[in-house]
Amino acid sequence: MTRKLSHGGIVSLAAVGMLAVGISAFASNALTSSAKTVGATTLVMESSPESTITQDFNPFVSTAAPQGMGATGLIYEPLLQFDLAAPPKYYPWLATSYSWSGGGKTITFAIRPGVKWNNGKAMTAADVAFTYNLVKTHAAINLGGLAISSVSTSGSKVTLTFPIAQYANLGEIAGVPILPKAVWGKAGNPTTFTDAKPVGTGPYVLKTFTPQGFTLTKNPQYWQESKVKVQNVYFPVYTSNTAASAALFSGQIDWTGNFIPGLQKDFVNKSPKYHHFWEAPGSTNAFMPNLNVWPTNQLAVRQAISLALNRSLLASEGEAGLENPVLNATGITLPTFAAWSKPVASMTVSATGSASAAKTALQNAGFTIGSDGYFEKGGQSVAITLISPSAYTDYAEVGSIAAGELKAAGINATFQGLSVSAWNADMADGSFSLAEHWSNNGLTPYNLYDNWLNSALASGSAATGDYERLNNPALNADLAKLAGAATVAQQTTDLIPIEKYVAANLPVIPVTTASEWFEYDSKNFVGWPTKQNPYETGQPSGTNSAAGAGTDEVVLLHLSPRS
């Protein structure tokens, strides 16, 4: 499952005054006003810029706007929640416990009693079994690529079996959003079902929906109802993260997760009592080369791209120093996965890159400079378009800088900024040559590499991982072996051939770390996670380990109005 981050806008204080004028067009004045008073009952939350939104809360459609905005995870819940700021910590949720058997091929969940759907009906083990059977039989909603062999129930317990051991894959297994059989059993194709009136077990229900934003309100049927202190959550629509950042600076947002340069100077220092941020270590940003199209299907071209990149500059300028260059050739995220990294610690890439080294790699592979000044081979030019959403302004800046670096290395590279929806569609169906994307975080590095390399995630035109369209049976077998490793020591050993493959073949090209963006204004609400109290990361995506398993729900249950 793809974790959706929000890559926010570069915005100066001079721009805030101009941008703030237009913000009211996106958010209800009445709601904004009520949310910004002491003891307010409405929290304003922003996680992803959207050009347009539709009333579809289908938790299996990762491109649906409400999911990216952080709302879906407040309605649909998983069996377990995970604290990715302090792995392997987890919280029992719709399951009170789990146990492995069969050498890691079988997992049994004890389903929590007394849970109701927001329509008042009881949630049962039959609903859980129905959900996993639905995932089993519909590849398009199997966002974690789960190879489920069977699903069975016994009283309040649900047992899943797999053809191979799954110890390292707990996050994807237990993070599936649980659905009501009575509703989804009549929904038809679960991939295309428009879930306009979602029925979930979560703390919030849909209250109002408009093209300018929507409001979720407290679910009176919620099984932890006493913990819900925030009555309403409002999700305004911002067409760019620059506007969203301006809204944060001008006091119109309580909680966001954006890339914002100058946070200390332009945000925290303006109101140090209430303005805070914490960017927890996350995963890895990478360039995804399409392995099915020229020229990124050529290893020498991928090597040249990697050799040409000045990762230090991309981190310091493109990401404003809020993310670090990834200099391990395997792409493993440090320090997040430091416990697994020792055997490959010496496998590094240049921090600054080298245009001459990139040119040499192409020349050694038989590429020559054409009349236009760029490399070619067999009459085909080495021309590449690098895509990312223009609204993710850090990605856009990284892409623009990188395109210049590739041009200097003789690669005819251009950067193209797309709308978020167009970029999502291109990633899903493979309509690109080179794309910027983040990677999965998780309890172990398995989640990182599985999402990068598992060919089961790139079926047809609805890829949820393996965006580069790698199809390597031997590597799939290596991932399967890693999934069955029960200890850090064994996982570290089983990772080595996978890491070496990435370093040598560059099916993805690691660039920088991918922070868990998290900024908040505590004037109205208290109880936020911090580096000192990392009960969650604070990234308000709602899709942190798998669909429905998001940080925002856990965080909201810790929040209460400031008295």
Coordinates of C-alpha atoms in Angstrom, one line a residue:
M1 CA 0.0 0.0 0.0
T2 CA 1.3 3.4 -0.9
R3 CA 1.7 5.8 1.9
K4 CA 0.4 9.2 0.7
L5 CA 2.5 12.1 2.0
S6 CA 1.8 15.7 1.5
H7 CA 4.6 17.7 -0.1
G8 CA 3.8 21.2 0.7
G9 CA 4.5 24.6 -0.8
I10 CA 7.4 26.9 -0.5
V11 CA 5.9 30.1 0.8
S12 CA 7.3 33.3 2.1
L13 CA 5.7 35.6 4.7
A14 CA 5.4 38.2 2.0
A15 CA 3.2 35.8 0.1
V16 CA 1.0 35.0 3.1
G17 CA -0.8 38.3 3.1
M18 CA -1.7 37.9 -0.6
L19 CA -2.6 34.3 -0.4
A20 CA -4.6 34.5 2.7
V21 CA -7.1 36.8 0.9
G22 CA -8.0 33.9 -1.4
I23 CA -8.2 31.3 1.3
S24 CA -11.8 32.0 2.4
A25 CA -12.9 30.9 -1.1
F26 CA -11.9 27.4 -0.2
A27 CA -13.1 27.2 3.4
S28 CA -16.4 28.1 5.1
N29 CA -16.0 31.4 6.9
A30 CA -18.4 30.2 9.6
L31 CA -16.5 27.0 10.1
T32 CA -13.1 28.7 10.1
S33 CA -14.4 31.3 12.6
S34 CA -15.8 28.7 15.0
A35 CA -12.7 26.5 14.7
K36 CA -10.4 29.4 15.7
T37 CA -12.0 30.2 19.0
V38 CA -10.7 28.9 22.4
G39 CA -12.6 25.7 23.2
A40 CA -13.6 25.3 19.6
T41 CA -15.3 22.1 18.6
T42 CA -14.1 22.0 15.0
L43 CA -10.5 21.1 14.1
V44 CA -9.4 22.2 10.7
M45 CA -7.1 19.6 9.0
E46 CA -5.2 19.6 5.7
S47 CA -3.1 16.8 4.3
S48 CA -3.2 17.0 0.5
P49 CA -3.9 19.6 -2.1
E50 CA -6.6 18.7 -4.5
S51 CA -7.9 20.3 -7.7
T52 CA -11.3 18.8 -7.3
I53 CA -12.9 16.4 -4.8
T54 CA -15.7 13.9 -5.2
Q55 CA -17.9 12.3 -2.5
D56 CA -16.2 8.9 -2.6
F57 CA -14.8 7.4 0.6
N58 CA -13.9 4.0 -0.8
P59 CA -10.9 3.0 1.3
F60 CA -9.5 0.9 -1.5
V61 CA -9.2 3.7 -4.1
S62 CA -5.9 5.3 -3.1
T63 CA -6.4 8.1 -5.6
A64 CA -9.7 9.2 -4.1
A65 CA -9.4 12.7 -2.6
P66 CA -10.9 12.0 0.8
Q67 CA -8.2 9.4 1.4
G68 CA -5.3 11.6 0.6
M69 CA -6.9 14.4 2.7
G70 CA -6.8 12.1 5.7
A71 CA -10.5 11.4 6.1
T72 CA -10.9 7.7 5.2
G73 CA -8.9 6.5 8.1
L74 CA -11.3 8.3 10.5
I75 CA -14.2 6.2 9.2
Y76 CA -12.8 2.8 8.4
E77 CA -10.5 1.0 10.9
P78 CA -8.0 -1.8 10.8
L79 CA -7.4 -4.7 13.1
L80 CA -4.2 -3.1 14.5
Q81 CA -2.8 0.4 14.4
F82 CA 0.9 0.9 14.2
D83 CA 3.2 3.6 15.7
L84 CA 5.6 4.1 12.8
A85 CA 7.5 6.7 14.9
A86 CA 8.6 4.0 17.3
P87 CA 8.3 0.6 15.4
P88 CA 7.5 -2.1 16.2
K89 CA 5.0 -0.6 18.6
Y90 CA 1.4 -1.2 17.8
Y91 CA -2.1 -0.7 19.3
P92 CA -4.8 -3.5 19.4
W93 CA -7.8 -2.0 17.5
L94 CA -10.6 -4.0 16.0
A95 CA -8.6 -7.0 17.1
T96 CA -7.7 -7.3 20.7
S97 CA -4.8 -9.7 20.0
Y98 CA -3.2 -11.9 17.3
S99 CA -1.1 -15.0 17.3
W100 CA 1.1 -16.7 14.7
S101 CA 1.1 -20.4 14.0
G102 CA 2.2 -22.8 11.2
G103 CA 5.7 -21.3 11.1
G104 CA 4.4 -17.9 10.3
K105 CA 1.9 -19.0 7.6
T106 CA -1.1 -18.6 9.8
I107 CA -2.3 -15.7 11.8
T108 CA -5.4 -15.6 14.1
F109 CA -7.0 -12.4 15.3
A110 CA -9.4 -12.2 18.3
I111 CA -12.0 -9.7 17.1
R112 CA -13.1 -7.0 19.6
P113 CA -16.6 -7.5 21.0
G114 CA -19.1 -4.7 21.3
V115 CA -18.0 -2.7 18.2
K116 CA -20.8 -1.2 16.1
W117 CA -21.0 0.2 12.6
N118 CA -22.0 3.9 12.5
N119 CA -25.5 2.7 11.4
G120 CA -25.9 1.0 14.8
K121 CA -25.4 -2.6 13.6
A122 CA -23.0 -4.9 15.3
M123 CA -19.6 -5.6 13.7
T124 CA -18.7 -9.3 13.8
A125 CA -16.0 -11.7 12.8
A126 CA -18.1 -12.4 9.7
D127 CA -17.5 -8.8 8.6
V128 CA -13.8 -9.2 9.1
A129 CA -13.8 -12.5 7.2
F130 CA -15.9 -11.0 4.4
T131 CA -13.4 -8.1 4.0
Y132 CA -10.4 -10.4 3.7
N133 CA -12.2 -12.7 1.3
L134 CA -13.0 -9.6 -0.8
V135 CA -9.4 -8.6 -0.8
K136 CA -8.4 -12.2 -1.7
T137 CA -10.7 -12.4 -4.7
H138 CA -10.3 -8.8 -6.1
A139 CA -6.6 -8.1 -7.0
A140 CA -7.4 -4.4 -7.6
I141 CA -8.3 -3.8 -3.9
N142 CA -5.5 -6.0 -2.6
L143 CA -3.4 -2.9 -2.0
G144 CA -0.8 -4.7 0.1
G145 CA -0.4 -7.6 -2.4
L146 CA -1.5 -10.1 0.2
A147 CA -1.3 -13.7 -1.0
I148 CA -4.2 -15.0 1.1
S149 CA -4.8 -18.8 0.8
S150 CA -7.8 -19.0 3.0
V151 CA -10.0 -17.1 5.5
S152 CA -12.0 -18.8 8.3
T153 CA -13.9 -18.0 11.4
S154 CA -14.4 -19.7 14.7
G155 CA -16.6 -17.8 17.1
S156 CA -15.0 -14.3 17.5
K157 CA -11.8 -15.3 15.9
V158 CA -10.7 -14.9 12.3
T159 CA -7.8 -16.9 10.9
L160 CA -5.9 -16.1 7.7
T161 CA -3.5 -18.5 6.0
F162 CA -0.8 -17.8 3.5
P163 CA 1.4 -20.0 1.2
I164 CA 4.6 -18.7 2.8
A165 CA 5.5 -17.2 6.2
Q166 CA 4.5 -13.6 6.8
Y167 CA 6.2 -12.5 10.0
A168 CA 7.6 -9.3 8.4
N169 CA 4.3 -8.4 6.8
L170 CA 2.1 -7.7 9.8
G171 CA 1.6 -4.1 8.9
E172 CA 0.0 -4.9 5.6
I173 CA -2.0 -7.8 6.9
A174 CA -3.5 -6.1 9.9
G175 CA -3.9 -2.7 8.2
V176 CA -6.7 -3.7 5.9
P177 CA -9.8 -1.5 6.4
I178 CA -12.6 -3.6 7.7
L179 CA -16.0 -3.3 5.8
P180 CA -19.6 -4.1 6.7
K181 CA -20.7 -7.1 4.8
A182 CA -24.3 -5.9 4.7
V183 CA -23.3 -2.8 2.7
W184 CA -20.3 -4.0 0.6
G185 CA -21.9 -7.4 -0.2
K186 CA -24.4 -5.5 -2.4
A187 CA -21.9 -3.0 -3.7
G188 CA -20.8 -4.9 -6.8
N189 CA -17.3 -4.3 -8.0
P190 CA -15.4 -3.0 -4.9
T191 CA -12.9 -1.1 -7.0
T192 CA -15.5 1.0 -8.8
F193 CA -18.0 1.3 -5.9
T194 CA -18.6 5.0 -5.1
D195 CA -18.8 5.0 -1.3
A196 CA -20.7 8.3 -0.9
K197 CA -22.2 7.5 2.5
P198 CA -19.5 5.5 4.2
V199 CA -20.5 3.0 7.0
G200 CA -17.5 2.3 9.2
T201 CA -16.6 1.7 12.8
G202 CA -14.4 4.8 13.2
P203 CA -14.8 7.8 15.4
Y204 CA -16.3 10.0 12.8
V205 CA -19.2 10.0 10.3
L206 CA -19.7 12.2 7.2
K207 CA -21.8 15.3 8.1
T208 CA -21.6 17.6 5.1
F209 CA -19.9 17.6 1.8
T210 CA -19.3 20.4 -0.8
P211 CA -16.8 21.0 -3.5
Q212 CA -15.1 23.5 -1.2
G213 CA -14.6 21.0 1.6
F214 CA -16.4 18.5 3.9
T215 CA -17.0 17.9 7.6
L216 CA -16.8 14.7 9.7
T217 CA -18.6 14.7 13.0
K218 CA -18.4 12.5 16.1
N219 CA -19.8 9.0 15.7
P220 CA -22.1 8.4 18.7
Q221 CA -21.8 4.6 18.0
Y222 CA -18.0 4.6 18.3
W223 CA -16.6 1.9 20.6
Q224 CA -14.2 4.4 22.1
E225 CA -16.7 7.2 22.2
S226 CA -15.5 8.6 25.5
K227 CA -12.1 9.3 24.0
V228 CA -13.5 11.5 21.2
K229 CA -13.1 15.0 22.5
V230 CA -13.0 16.8 19.1
Q231 CA -16.6 17.1 17.9
N232 CA -16.0 18.0 14.2
V233 CA -13.1 17.7 11.7
Y234 CA -13.3 20.0 8.7
F235 CA -11.3 19.3 5.5
P236 CA -11.0 22.4 3.4
V237 CA -9.9 22.1 -0.2
Y238 CA -6.7 23.9 -1.3
T239 CA -5.6 23.7 -4.8
S240 CA -1.9 23.9 -3.9
N241 CA 0.2 23.4 -0.8
T242 CA 1.4 27.0 -1.1
A243 CA -2.1 28.2 -0.3
A244 CA -2.4 25.6 2.4
S245 CA 0.9 26.7 4.0
A246 CA -0.3 30.3 3.9
A247 CA -3.5 29.3 5.6
L248 CA -1.5 27.6 8.4
F249 CA 0.6 30.7 8.8
S250 CA -2.5 32.9 9.0
G251 CA -4.1 30.7 11.7
Q252 CA -6.8 29.0 9.6
I253 CA -5.5 25.5 9.9
D254 CA -4.9 23.5 13.1
W255 CA -3.1 20.5 11.7
T256 CA -1.3 19.9 8.4
G257 CA 1.5 17.9 6.9
N258 CA 3.4 19.9 4.4
F259 CA 6.9 20.7 3.2
I260 CA 7.4 24.2 4.4
P261 CA 10.9 25.8 4.3
G262 CA 11.8 28.2 7.1
L263 CA 9.5 26.7 9.6
Q264 CA 11.4 27.9 12.6
K265 CA 11.7 31.5 11.4
D266 CA 8.4 32.0 9.6
F267 CA 6.1 29.8 11.7
V268 CA 7.4 28.8 15.1
N269 CA 9.1 32.1 16.0
K270 CA 5.9 34.0 15.2
S271 CA 4.0 32.2 18.0
P272 CA 6.3 29.8 19.9
K273 CA 3.7 29.0 22.5
Y274 CA 1.3 27.5 19.9
H275 CA 3.2 26.9 16.7
H276 CA 5.1 23.6 16.4
F277 CA 6.4 21.0 14.0
W278 CA 8.0 17.6 14.2
E279 CA 9.3 15.9 11.0
A280 CA 9.8 12.3 12.2
P281 CA 12.2 10.1 10.2
G282 CA 10.3 8.3 7.5
S283 CA 11.2 6.4 4.3
T284 CA 12.9 7.1 1.0
N285 CA 12.0 9.4 -1.9
A286 CA 13.1 7.9 -5.2
F287 CA 13.0 8.4 -9.0
M288 CA 10.9 5.5 -10.5
P289 CA 12.2 4.6 -14.0
N290 CA 9.7 2.9 -16.2
L291 CA 11.4 -0.4 -17.1
N292 CA 9.1 -1.1 -20.0
V293 CA 9.9 2.0 -22.1
W294 CA 13.0 3.5 -23.8
P295 CA 15.4 4.8 -22.5
T296 CA 14.8 4.1 -18.8
N297 CA 14.6 0.3 -19.6
Q298 CA 18.4 0.6 -20.3
L299 CA 20.6 -0.1 -17.2
A300 CA 23.3 2.3 -18.5
V301 CA 20.8 5.1 -18.6
R302 CA 19.6 4.4 -15.1
Q303 CA 23.2 4.3 -13.9
A304 CA 23.9 7.6 -15.6
I305 CA 20.8 9.2 -14.0
S306 CA 22.0 8.0 -10.5
L307 CA 25.6 9.1 -11.1
A308 CA 24.6 12.6 -12.3
L309 CA 22.4 13.4 -9.3
N310 CA 23.8 15.8 -6.7
R311 CA 21.7 14.4 -3.9
S312 CA 23.1 16.9 -1.3
L313 CA 21.9 19.8 -3.5
L314 CA 18.5 18.1 -4.0
A315 CA 18.1 17.7 -0.2
S316 CA 19.4 21.2 0.7
E317 CA 17.8 23.2 -2.1
G318 CA 14.9 21.0 -3.3
E319 CA 13.9 19.9 0.2
A320 CA 15.2 23.0 2.0
G321 CA 17.3 20.8 4.3
L322 CA 14.2 19.2 5.8
E323 CA 15.2 15.9 4.3
N324 CA 18.6 14.2 3.9
P325 CA 20.3 12.8 0.9
V326 CA 20.1 9.0 0.7
L327 CA 23.7 7.9 0.1
N328 CA 23.4 4.2 0.7
A329 CA 23.2 2.6 -2.8
T330 CA 20.6 0.2 -1.6
G331 CA 18.1 2.9 -0.8
I332 CA 17.6 1.7 2.8
T333 CA 16.3 4.6 4.9
L334 CA 18.6 5.8 7.7
P335 CA 18.3 6.2 10.6
T336 CA 14.8 4.6 10.4
F337 CA 16.1 1.2 9.5
A338 CA 19.6 1.4 11.0
A339 CA 19.2 -1.9 12.9
W340 CA 19.1 -3.7 9.5
S341 CA 21.8 -1.8 7.6
K342 CA 25.2 -2.9 8.9
P343 CA 26.0 -5.4 6.1
V344 CA 25.5 -2.8 3.4
A345 CA 26.8 0.2 5.2
S346 CA 29.8 0.4 2.9
M347 CA 27.7 0.5 -0.3
T348 CA 27.5 4.2 -1.0
V349 CA 26.9 6.7 -3.8
S350 CA 28.4 10.1 -4.3
A351 CA 26.8 12.9 -2.4
T352 CA 27.5 15.4 -5.1
G353 CA 27.2 13.4 -8.3
S354 CA 29.3 13.7 -11.4
A355 CA 28.2 14.6 -14.9
S356 CA 31.5 13.2 -16.3
A357 CA 30.9 9.8 -14.5
A358 CA 27.4 9.7 -16.0
K359 CA 28.7 10.4 -19.5
T360 CA 31.4 7.7 -19.1
A361 CA 28.7 5.1 -18.1
L362 CA 26.8 5.9 -21.2
Q363 CA 29.8 5.9 -23.5
N364 CA 31.0 2.5 -22.1
A365 CA 27.5 1.1 -23.0
G366 CA 27.8 2.3 -26.7
F367 CA 25.9 5.5 -26.5
T368 CA 27.2 8.4 -28.5
I369 CA 26.5 12.2 -28.6
G370 CA 24.1 13.1 -31.3
S371 CA 23.8 16.3 -33.4
D372 CA 21.5 17.8 -30.7
G373 CA 24.2 17.5 -28.1
Y374 CA 22.5 14.6 -26.2
F375 CA 23.3 10.9 -26.1
E376 CA 21.6 8.5 -28.4
K377 CA 21.9 4.8 -29.4
G378 CA 20.6 3.0 -32.5
G379 CA 18.9 6.2 -33.7
Q380 CA 17.0 6.7 -30.5
S381 CA 17.6 9.7 -28.3
V382 CA 18.1 9.5 -24.6
A383 CA 15.2 11.8 -23.9
I384 CA 13.4 11.7 -20.5
T385 CA 10.5 13.5 -19.0
L386 CA 10.5 13.5 -15.2
I387 CA 7.1 14.0 -13.6
S388 CA 5.6 14.9 -10.2
P389 CA 2.7 17.0 -9.0
S390 CA 3.4 20.7 -9.5
A391 CA 1.4 21.3 -6.3
Y392 CA 4.1 19.4 -4.3
T393 CA 6.5 22.2 -4.6
D394 CA 9.4 20.4 -3.0
Y395 CA 9.1 17.6 -5.5
A396 CA 8.8 20.2 -8.3
E397 CA 11.9 21.9 -7.2
V398 CA 13.8 18.6 -6.9
G399 CA 12.6 17.6 -10.3
S400 CA 13.6 20.9 -11.9
I401 CA 17.1 20.8 -10.3
A402 CA 17.5 17.1 -11.3
A403 CA 16.5 17.8 -14.9
G404 CA 19.3 20.4 -15.1
E405 CA 21.8 17.9 -13.7
L406 CA 20.8 15.3 -16.2
K407 CA 21.1 17.7 -19.1
A408 CA 24.6 18.5 -18.0
A409 CA 25.3 14.8 -18.3
G410 CA 24.1 14.6 -21.9
I411 CA 20.6 13.4 -21.1
N412 CA 17.8 15.3 -22.8
A413 CA 15.7 15.6 -19.6
T414 CA 12.8 17.9 -18.8
F415 CA 10.6 18.3 -15.8
Q416 CA 6.8 18.2 -16.1
G417 CA 4.6 19.3 -13.2
L418 CA 1.2 17.6 -13.3
S419 CA -2.0 17.8 -11.3
V420 CA -2.1 15.4 -8.4
S421 CA -4.9 13.3 -10.0
A422 CA -3.0 13.1 -13.4
W423 CA 0.2 12.1 -11.6
N424 CA -1.7 9.4 -9.6
A425 CA -3.2 8.1 -12.8
D426 CA 0.1 8.0 -14.6
M427 CA 1.7 6.1 -11.7
A428 CA -1.1 3.7 -11.7
D429 CA -1.1 2.8 -15.4
G430 CA 2.6 3.3 -16.1
S431 CA 2.3 6.3 -18.4
F432 CA 5.6 7.9 -17.7
S433 CA 9.3 7.5 -18.3
L434 CA 10.6 8.7 -14.9
A435 CA 8.6 9.8 -11.9
E436 CA 9.2 11.0 -8.4
H437 CA 7.5 9.1 -5.6
W438 CA 7.9 8.3 -2.0
S439 CA 8.2 4.7 -0.6
N440 CA 6.4 2.8 2.1
N441 CA 7.5 3.0 5.7
G442 CA 6.7 0.2 8.0
L443 CA 7.7 -1.9 11.0
T444 CA 10.7 -3.4 9.0
P445 CA 12.5 -2.6 5.7
Y446 CA 10.4 -5.4 4.2
N447 CA 7.6 -2.8 3.6
L448 CA 10.1 -0.5 1.8
Y449 CA 11.4 -3.1 -0.6
D450 CA 8.2 -5.0 -1.1
N451 CA 6.4 -1.9 -2.2
W452 CA 9.3 -1.0 -4.5
L453 CA 9.8 -4.4 -6.1
N454 CA 6.9 -6.8 -5.7
S455 CA 5.4 -7.4 -9.1
A456 CA 2.1 -8.4 -7.6
L457 CA 1.5 -4.7 -6.9
A458 CA 1.7 -3.6 -10.5
S459 CA -1.1 -5.6 -12.1
G460 CA -2.8 -3.9 -15.1
S461 CA -3.5 -0.2 -15.0
A462 CA -4.0 0.0 -11.2
A463 CA -0.5 -0.3 -9.7
T464 CA -0.3 0.4 -6.0
G465 CA 3.5 -0.3 -5.9
D466 CA 6.3 -1.6 -8.2
Y467 CA 5.5 1.5 -10.3
E468 CA 8.5 0.9 -12.4
R469 CA 6.9 -2.4 -13.5
L470 CA 9.7 -4.7 -12.5
N471 CA 8.9 -8.4 -13.0
N472 CA 11.6 -10.5 -11.5
P473 CA 10.5 -13.9 -10.2
A474 CA 13.8 -14.5 -8.3
L475 CA 13.4 -11.2 -6.6
N476 CA 9.8 -11.9 -5.7
A477 CA 11.1 -15.2 -4.2
D478 CA 13.7 -13.2 -2.2
L479 CA 10.9 -10.9 -0.9
A480 CA 8.9 -13.9 0.1
K481 CA 11.8 -15.3 2.0
L482 CA 12.2 -12.0 3.8
A483 CA 8.5 -11.9 4.7
G484 CA 9.1 -15.2 6.6
A485 CA 12.0 -14.0 8.7
A486 CA 10.9 -13.7 12.3
T487 CA 13.9 -11.9 13.8
V488 CA 15.9 -8.7 13.0
A489 CA 19.0 -10.9 12.5
Q490 CA 17.4 -13.1 10.0
Q491 CA 15.7 -10.2 8.2
T492 CA 19.0 -8.5 7.9
T493 CA 20.5 -11.5 6.3
D494 CA 17.6 -12.1 3.9
L495 CA 17.7 -8.4 2.9
I496 CA 21.2 -8.6 1.5
P497 CA 20.4 -10.0 -2.0
I498 CA 17.5 -7.6 -2.4
E499 CA 19.6 -4.6 -1.4
K500 CA 22.4 -5.7 -3.7
Y501 CA 20.0 -6.0 -6.6
V502 CA 18.7 -2.5 -6.1
A503 CA 22.2 -1.1 -5.9
A504 CA 23.4 -2.9 -9.0
N505 CA 20.2 -2.7 -11.2
L506 CA 18.6 0.5 -10.1
P507 CA 14.9 -0.5 -10.6
V508 CA 14.4 2.5 -8.4
I509 CA 16.8 5.4 -8.0
P510 CA 16.9 6.6 -4.3
V511 CA 17.3 10.3 -3.8
T512 CA 16.4 11.7 -0.4
T513 CA 14.7 10.7 2.8
A514 CA 10.9 11.2 3.0
S515 CA 9.9 13.0 6.1
E516 CA 6.7 12.5 8.1
W517 CA 5.6 16.1 7.6
F518 CA 3.7 17.4 10.6
E519 CA 3.0 21.0 11.6
Y520 CA 0.3 22.2 14.0
D521 CA -1.2 25.1 15.8
S522 CA -2.0 24.1 19.4
K523 CA -4.0 27.3 20.2
N524 CA -7.3 25.4 20.1
F525 CA -6.4 21.7 20.8
V526 CA -3.8 19.9 23.0
G527 CA -2.4 16.4 23.2
W528 CA -0.3 16.4 20.1
P529 CA 2.5 13.8 19.5
T530 CA 6.1 15.1 19.9
K531 CA 9.6 13.8 19.5
Q532 CA 9.6 13.4 23.3
N533 CA 6.2 11.6 23.2
P534 CA 6.2 9.8 19.9
Y535 CA 2.9 7.9 20.3
E536 CA 2.4 8.5 16.5
T537 CA 4.3 10.4 13.8
G538 CA 1.7 13.2 13.3
Q539 CA 1.7 12.9 9.5
P540 CA -2.1 13.5 8.8
S541 CA -2.4 11.2 5.8
G542 CA -4.8 8.6 7.1
T543 CA -3.0 5.9 5.2
N544 CA 0.2 5.3 7.1
S545 CA 0.7 1.5 6.9
A546 CA -2.2 0.4 4.8
A547 CA -5.6 1.7 3.8
G548 CA -7.5 2.7 6.9
A549 CA -4.5 2.4 9.3
G550 CA -3.6 6.0 9.7
T551 CA -1.9 8.2 12.2
D552 CA -4.7 10.7 12.2
E553 CA -7.2 8.5 14.1
V554 CA -4.8 7.7 16.9
V555 CA -3.8 11.4 17.1
L556 CA -7.4 12.7 17.2
L557 CA -8.2 10.3 20.1
H558 CA -5.4 12.0 22.1
L559 CA -6.6 15.5 21.3
S560 CA -8.9 17.7 23.4
P561 CA -10.0 21.3 23.2
R562 CA -7.7 23.7 25.1
S563 CA -9.5 24.8 28.3

